[in-house]
Every structure is written in C-alpha cells, then in structure tokens.
XYZ file of N, CA and C in Angstrom:
726
model
N 93.385 86.407 124.762
C 94.189 87.633 125.122
C 94.677 88.370 123.624
N 95.033 87.473 122.719
C 95.313 88.283 121.509
C 93.998 88.760 120.692
N 93.006 88.083 120.954
C 91.745 88.671 120.273
C 91.304 90.007 120.904
N 91.614 90.341 122.273
C 91.248 91.537 123.175
C 92.410 92.493 122.638
N 93.676 92.165 122.375
C 94.725 92.891 122.038
C 94.339 93.675 120.781
N 93.794 92.772 119.693
C 93.553 93.162 118.469
C 92.388 94.315 118.455
N 91.356 93.713 119.086
C 90.144 94.660 119.407
C 90.487 96.161 119.838
N 91.215 95.977 121.058
C 91.655 97.249 121.459
C 92.570 98.401 120.623
N 93.255 97.422 119.770
C 93.910 98.029 118.488
C 93.108 98.945 117.750
N 91.926 98.074 117.254
C 90.903 98.405 116.174
C 90.381 99.806 116.641
N 89.843 99.553 118.093
C 89.190 100.770 118.736
C 89.982 102.022 118.780
N 91.144 101.806 119.242
C 92.206 102.782 119.310
C 92.358 103.674 117.800
N 92.358 102.768 116.702
C 92.437 103.195 115.364
C 91.338 104.242 115.031
N 90.267 103.878 115.616
C 88.798 104.496 115.155
C 88.922 105.614 115.963
N 89.272 105.814 117.310
C 89.120 107.036 118.119
C 90.133 107.785 117.510
N 91.519 107.544 117.161
C 92.596 108.168 116.927
C 92.291 108.970 115.628
N 91.618 108.358 114.734
C 91.289 109.168 113.498
C 90.334 110.164 113.586
N 89.365 109.970 114.452
C 88.532 111.001 114.829
C 89.307 112.339 115.276
N 90.182 112.212 116.187
C 91.131 113.055 116.596
C 91.920 113.624 115.616
N 92.577 112.797 114.779
C 93.151 113.626 113.709
C 92.399 114.340 112.658
N 91.129 114.140 112.498
C 90.305 114.975 111.544
C 89.552 115.947 112.425
N 89.739 116.255 113.492
C 89.130 117.255 114.290
C 89.489 118.673 113.637
N 90.668 118.877 113.395
C 91.072 120.353 113.011
C 90.532 120.500 111.711
N 89.822 119.758 110.884
C 89.246 119.967 109.551
C 88.573 121.383 109.597
N 87.694 121.608 110.787
C 86.998 122.956 110.622
C 87.874 123.991 110.715
N 89.016 123.891 111.248
C 89.834 125.021 111.333
C 90.662 124.994 109.948
N 90.965 124.366 109.335
C 91.324 124.565 108.045
C 90.489 124.745 106.957
N 89.282 124.465 107.007
C 88.225 124.983 106.217
C 88.124 126.372 106.148
N 88.359 126.927 107.466
C 88.281 128.453 107.810
C 89.295 128.967 107.047
N 90.630 128.316 107.292
C 91.802 129.039 106.535
C 91.620 129.234 105.268
N 91.291 127.905 104.435
C 91.189 127.935 103.063
C 90.099 129.118 102.735
N 89.129 129.168 103.330
C 87.906 130.135 102.904
C 88.385 131.612 103.088
N 89.123 131.634 103.929
C 89.749 133.296 104.252
C 91.056 133.432 103.720
N 91.611 132.287 103.014
C 92.880 132.491 102.572
C 93.981 132.903 103.386
N 93.810 132.822 104.715
C 94.745 133.368 105.714
C 94.694 132.274 107.011
N 96.114 132.217 107.583
C 95.983 131.412 108.630
C 95.685 132.280 110.072
N 95.478 133.624 109.990
C 95.045 134.520 110.941
C 95.960 134.285 112.127
N 95.522 134.075 113.228
C 96.434 133.944 114.466
C 96.550 132.584 114.823
N 96.147 131.533 114.080
C 96.353 129.939 114.346
C 98.015 129.833 114.155
N 98.182 128.850 114.999
C 99.605 128.370 115.023
C 99.682 127.131 114.348
N 100.837 126.872 113.685
C 101.045 125.789 112.836
C 101.960 124.810 113.471
N 102.322 125.154 114.747
C 103.427 124.546 115.745
C 102.637 123.227 115.937
N 101.455 123.030 116.546
C 100.936 121.765 116.961
C 100.700 120.580 115.633
N 100.782 121.179 114.527
C 100.549 120.217 113.356
C 101.831 119.646 113.134
N 102.938 120.445 113.035
C 104.182 119.814 112.956
C 104.689 119.099 113.915
N 104.317 119.327 115.103
C 104.677 118.511 116.358
C 103.990 117.014 116.361
N 102.778 117.353 115.848
C 101.928 115.999 115.724
C 102.413 115.189 114.676
N 102.950 115.880 113.537
C 103.305 114.991 112.202
C 104.464 114.221 113.029
N 105.259 114.782 113.831
C 106.872 114.157 114.323
C 106.160 112.773 115.001
N 105.346 113.191 116.040
C 104.685 111.897 116.703
C 104.336 110.884 115.713
N 103.403 111.289 115.016
C 102.924 110.267 114.114
C 104.083 109.373 113.346
N 104.897 110.321 112.715
C 106.050 109.389 111.986
C 106.960 108.718 112.969
N 107.250 108.901 114.373
C 107.900 108.252 115.099
C 107.184 106.973 115.586
N 105.851 107.167 115.885
C 104.940 106.356 116.337
C 104.660 104.978 115.219
N 104.632 105.757 114.005
C 104.400 104.641 112.869
C 105.744 103.835 112.535
N 106.716 104.607 112.620
C 108.188 103.882 112.588
C 108.257 102.679 113.595
N 107.879 103.113 114.696
C 108.043 102.170 116.050
C 107.171 100.863 115.795
N 105.911 101.159 115.143
C 105.186 99.863 115.046
C 105.337 98.976 113.795
N 106.397 99.306 113.211
C 106.535 98.258 111.880
C 107.321 97.115 112.271
N 107.087 96.110 111.701
C 107.569 94.652 112.263
C 108.992 94.545 112.260
N 109.794 95.006 111.755
C 111.210 94.989 111.905
C 111.841 95.949 113.257
N 111.120 96.607 113.637
C 111.154 97.440 114.711
C 110.562 97.103 116.182
N 109.446 96.565 116.075
C 108.560 96.113 117.176
C 107.323 95.246 116.594
N 107.692 94.095 116.676
C 106.897 93.009 116.174
C 105.347 93.070 116.874
N 104.319 92.677 116.343
C 103.023 92.591 116.868
C 102.444 93.993 117.090
N 102.899 95.079 116.595
C 102.511 96.530 116.525
C 102.080 97.180 115.272
N 101.625 96.287 114.381
C 101.289 96.968 113.042
C 100.161 97.981 113.195
N 99.099 97.659 114.190
C 97.869 98.632 114.297
C 98.476 99.861 114.648
N 99.680 100.102 115.342
C 100.233 101.357 115.892
C 100.662 101.845 114.497
N 101.240 101.229 113.551
C 101.892 101.925 112.305
C 100.711 102.354 111.423
N 99.602 101.685 111.353
C 98.589 101.947 110.326
C 97.741 103.135 110.800
N 97.645 103.336 112.026
C 96.920 104.640 112.479
C 97.641 105.876 112.385
N 98.843 105.673 113.047
C 100.005 106.774 112.727
C 100.448 107.029 111.395
N 100.519 106.038 110.600
C 100.720 106.379 109.104
C 99.804 107.221 108.590
N 98.423 106.895 109.008
C 97.352 107.688 108.312
C 97.358 109.184 108.874
N 97.562 109.194 110.361
C 97.657 110.328 110.915
C 98.862 111.268 110.354
N 100.005 110.512 110.076
C 101.017 111.398 109.495
C 100.836 112.067 108.027
N 100.043 111.350 107.381
C 99.472 111.868 106.209
C 98.382 112.998 106.310
N 97.590 112.865 107.184
C 96.698 113.824 107.446
C 97.559 115.151 108.176
N 98.314 115.023 108.863
C 98.993 116.303 109.462
C 99.855 116.656 108.309
N 100.456 116.093 107.427
C 101.124 116.568 106.264
C 100.348 117.536 105.420
N 99.172 116.948 105.389
C 98.207 117.899 104.519
C 97.998 119.230 105.423
N 97.678 119.197 106.578
C 97.620 120.509 107.197
C 98.755 121.436 107.387
N 99.891 120.671 107.285
C 101.155 121.520 107.458
C 101.205 122.233 105.941
N 100.963 121.677 104.704
C 101.211 122.124 103.387
C 100.066 123.140 103.330
N 98.847 122.996 103.952
C 97.927 124.223 103.694
C 98.271 125.158 104.578
N 98.751 124.975 105.809
C 99.313 126.237 106.517
C 100.235 127.012 105.924
N 101.237 126.113 104.862
C 102.378 126.867 104.519
C 101.831 127.651 103.292
N 100.726 127.200 102.690
C 100.334 127.914 101.440
C 99.790 129.277 101.878
N 99.069 129.090 102.919
C 98.406 130.533 103.326
C 98.798 131.357 104.393
N 100.214 130.989 104.882
C 100.646 131.856 105.891
C 101.423 132.916 105.480
N 101.774 133.952 106.254
C 102.360 135.113 105.689
C 103.835 134.767 105.590
N 104.547 135.477 104.976
C 106.114 135.078 104.804
C 106.821 134.785 106.071
N 106.644 135.760 107.166
C 107.228 135.313 108.189
C 106.818 134.051 108.878
N 105.515 133.777 108.931
C 104.966 132.475 109.451
C 105.438 131.437 108.594
N 105.572 131.564 107.132
C 106.186 130.416 106.436
C 107.571 130.191 106.735
N 108.233 131.121 107.011
C 109.804 130.858 107.250
C 109.851 129.947 108.868
N 109.011 130.472 109.628
C 109.027 129.774 110.905
C 108.686 128.419 110.847
N 107.498 128.038 110.027
C 106.952 126.915 109.778
C 108.008 125.811 109.102
N 108.648 126.238 108.154
C 109.836 125.709 107.243
C 110.704 125.170 108.025
N 111.288 126.188 108.968
C 112.504 125.896 109.939
C 112.076 124.651 110.787
N 110.654 124.695 111.486
C 110.067 124.035 112.420
C 110.115 122.421 111.695
N 109.523 122.523 110.590
C 109.223 121.401 109.637
C 110.686 120.619 109.277
N 111.816 121.664 109.074
C 112.995 120.858 108.796
C 113.545 120.240 110.104
N 113.244 120.764 111.156
C 113.693 120.258 112.417
C 113.134 118.866 112.684
N 111.760 118.928 112.537
C 110.935 117.736 112.604
C 111.447 116.722 111.637
N 111.647 116.885 110.490
C 112.148 115.733 109.639
C 113.387 115.306 109.991
N 114.343 116.291 110.348
C 115.626 115.922 110.863
C 115.749 114.825 112.040
N 114.985 115.309 112.973
C 114.656 114.262 113.964
C 114.057 112.763 113.594
N 113.264 112.789 112.738
C 112.693 111.560 112.403
C 113.680 110.995 111.619
N 114.525 111.577 110.569
C 115.269 110.862 109.979
C 116.585 110.204 110.669
N 116.886 110.957 111.614
C 118.016 110.561 112.501
C 117.745 109.396 113.272
N 116.572 109.469 113.992
C 115.992 108.163 114.672
C 115.854 106.954 113.575
N 115.499 107.185 112.510
C 115.405 106.010 111.417
C 116.412 105.602 111.194
N 117.465 106.537 110.827
C 118.897 105.984 110.267
C 119.651 105.067 111.418
N 119.528 105.884 112.614
C 120.556 105.312 113.564
C 119.585 103.892 113.988
N 118.342 103.707 113.896
C 117.826 102.423 114.298
C 118.086 101.506 113.180
N 118.320 101.896 112.144
C 118.422 101.001 110.957
C 119.903 100.580 110.845
N 120.851 101.526 110.909
C 122.164 101.258 110.588
C 123.261 100.801 111.961
N 122.782 101.334 113.111
C 123.643 101.239 114.331
C 122.825 100.187 115.222
N 121.630 99.929 115.406
C 120.957 99.083 116.253
C 120.306 97.847 115.695
N 120.022 96.993 116.589
C 119.449 95.598 116.021
C 118.489 95.078 117.321
N 117.510 94.370 116.913
C 116.850 93.599 117.674
C 116.111 94.440 118.963
N 116.136 94.113 120.387
C 115.691 94.905 121.273
C 116.163 96.106 121.414
N 117.568 96.403 121.365
C 118.182 97.728 121.341
C 117.261 98.703 120.536
N 116.981 98.143 119.355
C 116.426 98.729 118.170
C 114.883 99.463 118.852
N 114.320 98.410 119.245
C 112.890 98.461 119.940
C 113.046 99.537 120.835
N 113.807 99.661 121.664
C 113.875 100.470 123.017
C 114.336 101.685 122.520
N 115.323 101.889 121.500
C 115.566 103.493 121.162
C 114.488 104.114 120.430
N 113.906 103.248 119.528
C 112.778 104.012 118.769
C 111.406 104.135 119.641
N 111.262 103.128 120.581
C 110.145 103.231 121.677
C 110.169 104.545 122.496
N 111.496 104.806 123.013
C 111.596 105.965 123.963
C 111.441 107.162 123.166
N 111.902 107.309 121.900
C 111.785 108.376 120.989
C 110.356 108.590 120.673
N 109.735 107.845 120.382
C 107.894 107.765 120.195
C 107.176 107.930 121.414
N 107.653 107.543 122.725
C 106.959 107.838 123.732
C 107.157 109.241 124.392
N 108.392 109.674 124.230
C 108.542 111.179 124.666
C 107.846 112.013 124.209
N 107.648 112.107 122.711
C 107.046 112.968 122.061
C 105.257 112.708 122.142
N 105.094 111.466 122.377
C 103.514 111.310 122.716
C 103.169 111.856 123.861
N 103.890 111.621 125.011
C 103.679 112.243 126.298
C 103.499 113.833 126.233
N 104.512 114.533 125.290
C 104.350 116.118 124.997
C 103.279 116.351 124.404
N 102.691 115.587 123.514
C 101.513 115.836 122.645
C 100.404 115.761 123.706
N 100.530 114.741 124.466
C 99.286 114.469 125.458
C 99.165 115.684 126.606
N 100.405 116.243 126.783
C 100.440 117.248 127.618
C 99.864 118.616 127.176
N 99.797 118.860 126.063
C 99.633 119.983 125.570
C 98.221 120.568 125.966
N 97.248 119.924 126.459
C 95.989 120.545 126.858
C 95.993 120.894 128.067
N 97.075 120.957 128.883
C 97.331 121.499 130.084
C 96.804 122.972 130.348
N 97.298 123.790 129.388
C 97.047 125.104 129.174
C 95.578 125.551 129.247
N 94.843 124.646 128.414
C 93.451 124.716 128.179
C 92.764 124.345 129.593
N 93.108 123.462 130.265
C 92.573 123.026 131.665
C 92.644 124.117 132.544
N 93.788 124.589 132.428
C 94.380 125.801 133.354
C 93.260 127.122 133.008
N 92.909 127.081 131.807
C 91.967 128.263 131.157
C 90.676 127.979 131.851
N 90.040 126.673 131.777
C 88.810 126.355 132.167
C 88.896 126.658 133.478
N 89.701 126.386 134.415
C 89.740 126.664 135.860
C 89.568 128.126 136.062
N 90.434 128.889 135.098
C 90.487 130.339 135.635
C 89.286 131.148 135.159
N 88.569 130.478 134.142
C 87.247 131.240 133.665
C 86.341 130.590 134.046
N 86.162 129.425 134.508
C 85.084 128.692 135.049
C 84.221 128.259 133.954
N 84.734 128.200 132.854
C 83.892 128.045 131.374
C 84.648 126.880 130.742
N 83.864 126.113 130.213
C 84.432 125.059 129.272
C 84.004 125.367 127.576
N 83.779 126.673 127.496
C 83.681 126.915 126.100
C 84.686 126.774 125.086
N 85.924 126.787 125.739
C 87.096 126.258 124.779
C 87.393 125.003 124.911
N 86.662 124.140 125.487
C 87.278 122.904 125.787
C 86.004 121.915 125.373
N 85.844 121.461 124.056
C 84.688 120.901 123.539
C 84.550 119.562 124.229
N 83.274 118.992 124.564
C 83.169 117.857 125.228
C 83.662 116.675 124.352
N 83.165 116.592 123.185
C 83.556 115.480 122.314
C 84.955 115.148 122.086
N 85.763 116.284 121.995
C 87.188 116.157 121.875
C 87.778 115.619 123.137
N 87.360 116.056 124.181
C 87.906 115.505 125.612
C 87.492 114.134 125.674
N 86.170 113.784 125.252
C 85.830 112.440 125.412
C 86.503 111.562 124.609
N 86.869 111.937 123.139
C 87.819 111.090 122.382
C 89.274 110.931 122.826
N 89.774 112.083 123.450
C 91.119 111.979 124.034
C 91.105 110.998 125.037
N 89.909 110.978 125.818
C 89.933 109.838 126.896
C 89.820 108.568 126.290
N 88.854 108.279 125.293
C 88.801 106.987 124.700
C 89.970 106.448 124.085
N 90.737 107.421 123.180
C 91.625 107.041 122.621
C 93.002 106.718 123.517
N 93.153 107.431 124.461
C 94.334 107.181 125.485
C 94.004 106.002 126.093
N 92.934 105.588 126.361
C 92.478 104.333 127.396
C 92.670 103.137 126.593
N 92.175 103.195 125.282
C 92.259 102.180 124.319
C 93.509 101.563 123.983
N 94.311 102.839 123.783
C 96.009 102.419 123.560
C 96.728 101.911 124.613
N 96.141 102.559 125.918
C 96.861 101.990 127.115
C 96.659 100.580 127.353
N 95.319 100.187 127.310
C 94.905 98.653 127.217
C 95.570 98.104 126.254
N 95.875 98.472 125.065
C 96.254 97.589 124.046
C 97.980 97.555 124.588
N 98.510 98.406 125.012
C 99.924 98.387 125.213
C 100.046 97.474 126.602
N 99.084 97.306 127.608
C 99.172 96.532 128.617
C 99.045 95.031 128.175
N 98.141 94.885 127.331
C 97.831 93.608 126.738
C 98.999 92.856 125.898
N 99.695 93.741 125.225
C 100.893 93.650 124.369
C 102.134 93.558 125.080
N 102.033 93.844 126.526
C 103.201 94.018 127.413
C 104.198 94.882 126.870
N 103.765 96.425 126.378
C 104.422 97.145 125.710
C 104.576 98.533 126.484
N 105.541 98.640 127.338
C 105.372 100.127 128.071
C 105.544 101.121 127.180
N 106.200 101.239 126.177
C 106.225 102.435 125.064
C 105.035 102.835 124.708
N 103.980 101.788 124.574
C 102.750 102.157 124.156
C 101.879 102.492 125.413
N 101.873 101.674 126.449
C 100.883 101.578 127.593
C 101.263 103.117 128.331
N 102.560 103.423 128.621
C 102.794 104.502 129.530
C 102.384 105.959 128.886
N 102.816 106.205 127.695
C 102.349 107.595 127.163
C 100.747 107.595 126.984
N 100.371 106.511 126.523
C 98.745 106.483 126.591
C 98.115 106.411 127.782
N 98.566 105.859 128.953
C 98.152 106.036 130.201
C 97.941 107.417 130.646
N 99.189 108.065 130.206
C 99.105 109.458 130.886
C 97.912 110.329 129.778
N 97.740 110.054 128.739
C 96.759 110.544 127.842
C 95.510 110.131 128.411
N 95.215 108.901 128.867
C 93.988 108.536 129.467
C 93.585 109.453 130.845
N 94.486 109.533 131.476
C 94.250 110.301 132.892
C 94.206 111.708 132.423
N 94.717 112.616 131.734
C 94.520 113.698 131.118
C 93.333 113.974 130.724
N 92.760 112.804 129.809
C 91.442 112.981 129.184
C 90.345 112.837 130.268
N 90.649 111.945 131.396
C 89.749 111.780 132.334
C 89.541 113.162 133.186
N 90.628 113.869 133.464
C 90.682 115.287 134.261
C 89.879 116.182 133.214
N 89.956 116.251 131.837
C 89.292 117.029 131.101
C 87.729 116.784 131.283
N 87.287 115.494 131.437
C 85.872 115.331 131.445
C 85.358 115.477 132.852
N 86.371 115.440 133.948
C 85.932 115.769 135.338
C 85.665 117.472 135.375
N 86.750 118.080 134.614
C 86.410 119.644 134.721
C 85.238 120.000 133.973
N 84.944 119.181 132.758
C 83.802 119.509 131.926
C 82.542 119.185 132.835
N 82.532 118.230 133.619
C 81.298 117.989 134.535
C 81.090 119.267 135.772
N 82.270 119.545 136.140
C 82.148 120.637 137.094
C 81.775 121.764 136.655
N 82.159 122.288 135.551
C 81.950 123.494 134.874
C 80.980 123.642 133.709
N 80.293 122.592 133.518
C 79.327 122.889 132.179
C 78.303 123.773 132.187
N 77.896 123.671 133.469
C 76.653 124.964 133.559
C 77.239 126.177 134.186
N 78.520 126.454 134.246
C 78.739 127.674 134.918
C 78.856 128.611 133.543
N 78.631 130.006 133.982
C 78.656 131.012 132.640
C 79.934 131.450 132.547
N 80.832 131.190 133.487
C 82.241 131.796 133.337
C 82.367 133.229 133.982
N 83.570 133.731 134.100
C 83.933 134.957 134.761
C 84.016 135.738 133.456
N 83.318 136.996 133.437
C 83.156 137.720 132.223
C 84.813 138.452 132.076
N 85.232 138.478 130.918
C 86.356 139.241 130.746
C 87.650 138.343 130.581
N 87.578 137.080 131.556
C 88.842 136.225 131.716
C 89.084 135.475 130.562
N 88.099 135.362 129.594
C 88.207 134.576 128.344
C 88.687 135.392 127.341
N 88.987 136.512 127.241
C 89.490 137.300 126.125
C 90.555 136.845 125.651
N 90.428 136.575 124.240
C 91.559 136.085 123.767
C 91.942 134.502 123.806
N 91.012 133.892 124.236
C 91.179 132.490 124.638
C 90.885 131.885 123.518
N 89.993 132.188 122.622
C 89.817 131.423 121.368
C 91.087 131.371 120.452
N 91.638 132.409 120.377
C 93.006 132.615 119.766
C 94.076 131.473 120.215
N 94.017 131.674 121.800
C 94.916 130.834 122.490
C 94.794 129.272 122.190
N 93.508 128.940 122.132
C 93.091 127.621 122.081
C 93.253 127.191 120.572
N 92.949 128.000 119.698
C 93.188 127.801 118.172
C 94.422 127.728 117.769
N 95.304 128.288 118.582
C 96.753 128.281 118.090
C 97.700 127.321 118.759
N 98.488 127.701 119.661
C 99.562 127.001 120.245
C 99.198 125.915 121.296
N 97.742 125.854 121.791
C 97.562 124.986 122.605
C 96.641 123.794 122.340
N 96.823 123.319 121.009
C 96.250 122.255 120.549
C 96.502 120.883 120.930
N 95.968 119.915 121.718
C 96.465 118.863 122.294
C 96.546 117.702 121.114
N 96.958 116.770 121.147
C 96.945 115.753 120.229
C 97.163 114.503 120.983
N 96.978 113.429 120.868
C 97.035 111.970 121.246
C 97.599 111.763 120.559
N 97.984 111.073 121.450
C 98.489 109.939 120.853
C 97.778 109.340 120.210
N 98.828 109.266 119.547
C 98.259 108.436 118.608
C 97.313 109.347 118.112
N 98.155 110.141 117.926
C 97.527 110.940 117.163
C 97.222 112.118 118.308
N 96.883 111.565 118.384
C 96.506 112.112 119.711
C 96.296 113.456 119.117
N 95.473 114.438 118.800
C 94.461 115.279 118.330
C 94.794 116.854 118.614
N 93.989 117.546 118.142
C 94.161 118.977 118.354
C 92.620 119.540 118.829
N 92.984 120.366 119.767
C 91.516 121.018 120.281
C 91.478 122.397 119.504
N 90.281 122.280 118.819
C 90.074 123.421 118.026
C 88.643 124.080 118.400
C-alpha cells in the first residue's frame, strides 16, 4: 500500500509539472510582444496562492507523509512566481496596480495561514486548519474551467479547450485523488476528486464536439476569454488553459 501511495504521488508530480508549464507559450508571446495584451494575470496569482498553501500543508510538521505534495507545489509556486513577475514587467500601469494589489492579498492570506498554524495550533488541529485552506483554493482552481466548458457547449467547438490539457487535468486530478485515498487524507482526495471529475467532463465534451465545426460567430472573443480570466489550474497545480 505504501509503495502504491508513493507511485501515485510520483505520477501526480509528473502530470502536475506538465500543467504548471502549460502557460509557457502564453508568456513567450508576452515577452516577444513586450505586452500582456488582453491576458489576465489573476489566474497566475491565484494558482500561486494554491501552490503555496498546498506546499505548506505537505510539510512534515503540518501533515506527515505528504512530502510529495510539498515538492510539486513548491516547484509550482516557483513557476507561478516567475509568471507573475513577467506579467508585472510587461503589464500597463493600471494592470500592474491591480496585479500588485492581488499579489499583496495572496501573500497576506498565505502568511496569515502559516503564522496561525505555527503560533496558535498544534498536531491534528494544525493539519485540519491548513488542509481546509489548501482544499478550498484547490477546489476553486479546479472549478475555473467551467466557463470554458460552457463555451464549448455554446459554440459546439473544442477549439479553445485543447485535448492534451484536458487529459492532463484528468490524469493529475485522478492520480492525486488516489494518492489521497491511499493516504486516507480527505484534504488531498476531495479537491482532486473534484478535479478528476471535471477533467473527465472535459474529455467527454471533447469526444462529443471534436468533429464539430461550431456555430459561426459564437466564438468571437473566446480566445481572449480563454487566455484571460478562465484559465484552470489543478490542483496541484493544477494548470492553466491557454
């Protein structure tokens, strides 16, 4: 059982890293054009918060036997921090002010959770407090593709829902869901179970609409929408749709 627990954690790390790196194409475009255009930086700051909270939850003094949760989310936090810095460099002044405000909020939330867990809580109560915080933001991140799924149904086209990203959302969510079940950890299993289910729904939609041409005109502006505020992430990273 421990071997399976470890193997699913390793597989979860691999799939999550793929999802973390998915926005690289978007940021290459931002750097090349030296402009953030109509892209939104909000998904990257929120993913940063999720990674920070999940990495903190996986630390041995918070949640024993979950070090693989910390490793992948620690790496994810580093990647997302790079995305946020790049966005701040090339965003217009108004966009920078908004991003800095959101980033300050994100760091304040993480610092508050970390300080409360260290100074006021111990043992199981510390694990429960940090687990709830990490799980809530993981579920929010996994729920972000709902707008894209709605767009697919409306336009009858999967143009803005890449198959590989949908596949890795499903694989990532499923692997961490099983990891949480084997480790009897609801704070890992529940949010990633939601991610697995949403990933499966995306794959079903892809199977239904993959050969459809879509409804002319209904996709206008969809690229900006999908590249902006509707990026999904995993857990665990749980990723952005670009």
